Amino acid sequence: MSLVEVVREKQEALRVRDLAQLRGVSQQQIYKMAASGEIPSFKVANAVRFDPHETAEWLKERYAVRSVALRFPEARRA
């Protein structure tokens, strides 16, 4: 499953820590991206949140989504 699909399946607004973990970047980087308008976000009180559907579309447009085939090493026979 691609990152876009994972994000799209979320039903609740994503938090900074959720998006940072999914993208593999720091929370600080996500805050900077939100503050600069690089990634679509909104505020609830003083908290930054991300709509999962908007974020999925942003990821789809911004990053090429490729299918990744997982390869497992063959078990060695003794």
mmCIF file of C-alpha atoms in Angstrom:
data_model
loop_
_atom_site.group_PDB
_atom_site.id
_atom_site.type_symbol
_atom_site.label_atom_id
_atom_site.label_comp_id
_atom_site.label_asym_id
_atom_site.label_seq_id
_atom_site.Cartn_x
_atom_site.Cartn_y
_atom_site.Cartn_z
ATOM 1 C CA MET A 1 0.000 0.000 0.000
ATOM 2 C CA SER A 2 1.356 3.409 -0.934
ATOM 3 C CA LEU A 3 1.666 6.369 1.405
ATOM 4 C CA VAL A 4 -1.144 8.122 -0.481
ATOM 5 C CA GLU A 5 -3.464 5.162 0.114
ATOM 6 C CA VAL A 6 -2.565 5.009 3.806
ATOM 7 C CA VAL A 7 -3.307 8.719 4.273
ATOM 8 C CA ARG A 8 -6.495 8.584 2.191
ATOM 9 C CA GLU A 9 -7.922 5.817 4.406
ATOM 10 C CA LYS A 10 -7.697 7.980 7.534
ATOM 11 C CA GLN A 11 -11.055 9.254 8.731
ATOM 12 C CA GLU A 12 -9.842 11.888 11.191
ATOM 13 C CA ALA A 13 -7.663 14.931 10.736
ATOM 14 C CA LEU A 14 -3.979 14.080 10.882
ATOM 15 C CA ARG A 15 -1.803 15.573 13.582
ATOM 16 C CA VAL A 16 1.707 16.867 13.013
ATOM 17 C CA ARG A 17 3.246 13.817 14.683
ATOM 18 C CA ASP A 18 1.141 11.461 12.527
ATOM 19 C CA LEU A 19 2.212 13.107 9.293
ATOM 20 C CA ALA A 20 5.839 13.347 10.405
ATOM 21 C CA GLN A 21 5.891 9.643 11.174
ATOM 22 C CA LEU A 22 4.238 8.717 7.875
ATOM 23 C CA ARG A 23 6.636 10.867 5.865
ATOM 24 C CA GLY A 24 9.701 9.951 7.909
ATOM 25 C CA VAL A 25 10.606 13.539 8.741
ATOM 26 C CA SER A 26 10.739 15.558 11.936
ATOM 27 C CA GLN A 27 7.729 17.279 13.427
ATOM 28 C CA GLN A 28 9.615 20.545 13.073
ATOM 29 C CA GLN A 29 9.814 20.010 9.313
ATOM 30 C CA ILE A 30 6.049 19.460 9.131
ATOM 31 C CA TYR A 31 5.419 22.638 11.162
ATOM 32 C CA LYS A 32 7.665 24.597 8.767
ATOM 33 C CA MET A 33 5.894 23.184 5.708
ATOM 34 C CA ALA A 34 2.484 24.064 7.172
ATOM 35 C CA ALA A 35 3.569 27.583 8.177
ATOM 36 C CA SER A 36 4.927 28.319 4.711
ATOM 37 C CA GLY A 37 1.792 26.969 3.017
ATOM 38 C CA GLU A 38 3.778 24.232 1.318
ATOM 39 C CA ILE A 39 1.383 21.596 2.639
ATOM 40 C CA PRO A 40 -2.360 22.191 3.071
ATOM 41 C CA SER A 41 -3.274 22.522 6.734
ATOM 42 C CA PHE A 42 -5.752 24.137 9.076
ATOM 43 C CA LYS A 43 -5.809 25.129 12.727
ATOM 44 C CA VAL A 44 -8.039 23.938 15.526
ATOM 45 C CA ALA A 45 -7.476 26.400 18.360
ATOM 46 C CA ASN A 46 -3.656 26.541 18.306
ATOM 47 C CA ALA A 47 -3.124 23.037 16.909
ATOM 48 C CA VAL A 48 -2.153 22.390 13.285
ATOM 49 C CA ARG A 49 -4.161 19.653 11.567
ATOM 50 C CA PHE A 50 -4.216 18.110 8.101
ATOM 51 C CA ASP A 51 -7.236 16.876 6.157
ATOM 52 C CA PRO A 52 -6.347 13.299 5.110
ATOM 53 C CA HIS A 53 -7.948 13.629 1.664
ATOM 54 C CA GLU A 54 -6.271 16.963 0.875
ATOM 55 C CA THR A 55 -2.977 15.609 2.176
ATOM 56 C CA ALA A 56 -3.293 12.470 0.035
ATOM 57 C CA GLU A 57 -3.881 14.610 -3.064
ATOM 58 C CA TRP A 58 -0.951 16.857 -2.126
ATOM 59 C CA LEU A 59 1.304 13.814 -1.746
ATOM 60 C CA LYS A 60 0.065 12.406 -5.051
ATOM 61 C CA GLU A 61 0.817 15.658 -6.892
ATOM 62 C CA ARG A 62 4.094 16.347 -5.154
ATOM 63 C CA TYR A 63 5.679 12.931 -5.133
ATOM 64 C CA ALA A 64 5.580 10.283 -7.793
ATOM 65 C CA VAL A 65 3.754 7.310 -6.352
ATOM 66 C CA ARG A 66 5.337 4.073 -7.354
ATOM 67 C CA SER A 67 4.341 0.555 -6.572
ATOM 68 C CA VAL A 68 6.991 -1.077 -4.507
ATOM 69 C CA ALA A 69 7.451 -4.798 -4.732
ATOM 70 C CA LEU A 70 8.831 -6.199 -1.522
ATOM 71 C CA ARG A 71 11.499 -8.784 -2.004
ATOM 72 C CA PHE A 72 12.312 -11.223 0.695
ATOM 73 C CA PRO A 73 15.628 -13.044 0.688
ATOM 74 C CA GLU A 74 15.384 -16.698 -0.123
ATOM 75 C CA ALA A 75 15.838 -18.931 2.877
ATOM 76 C CA ARG A 76 19.175 -20.688 2.791
ATOM 77 C CA ARG A 77 19.112 -24.395 3.160
ATOM 78 C CA ALA A 78 21.629 -25.935 5.511
#
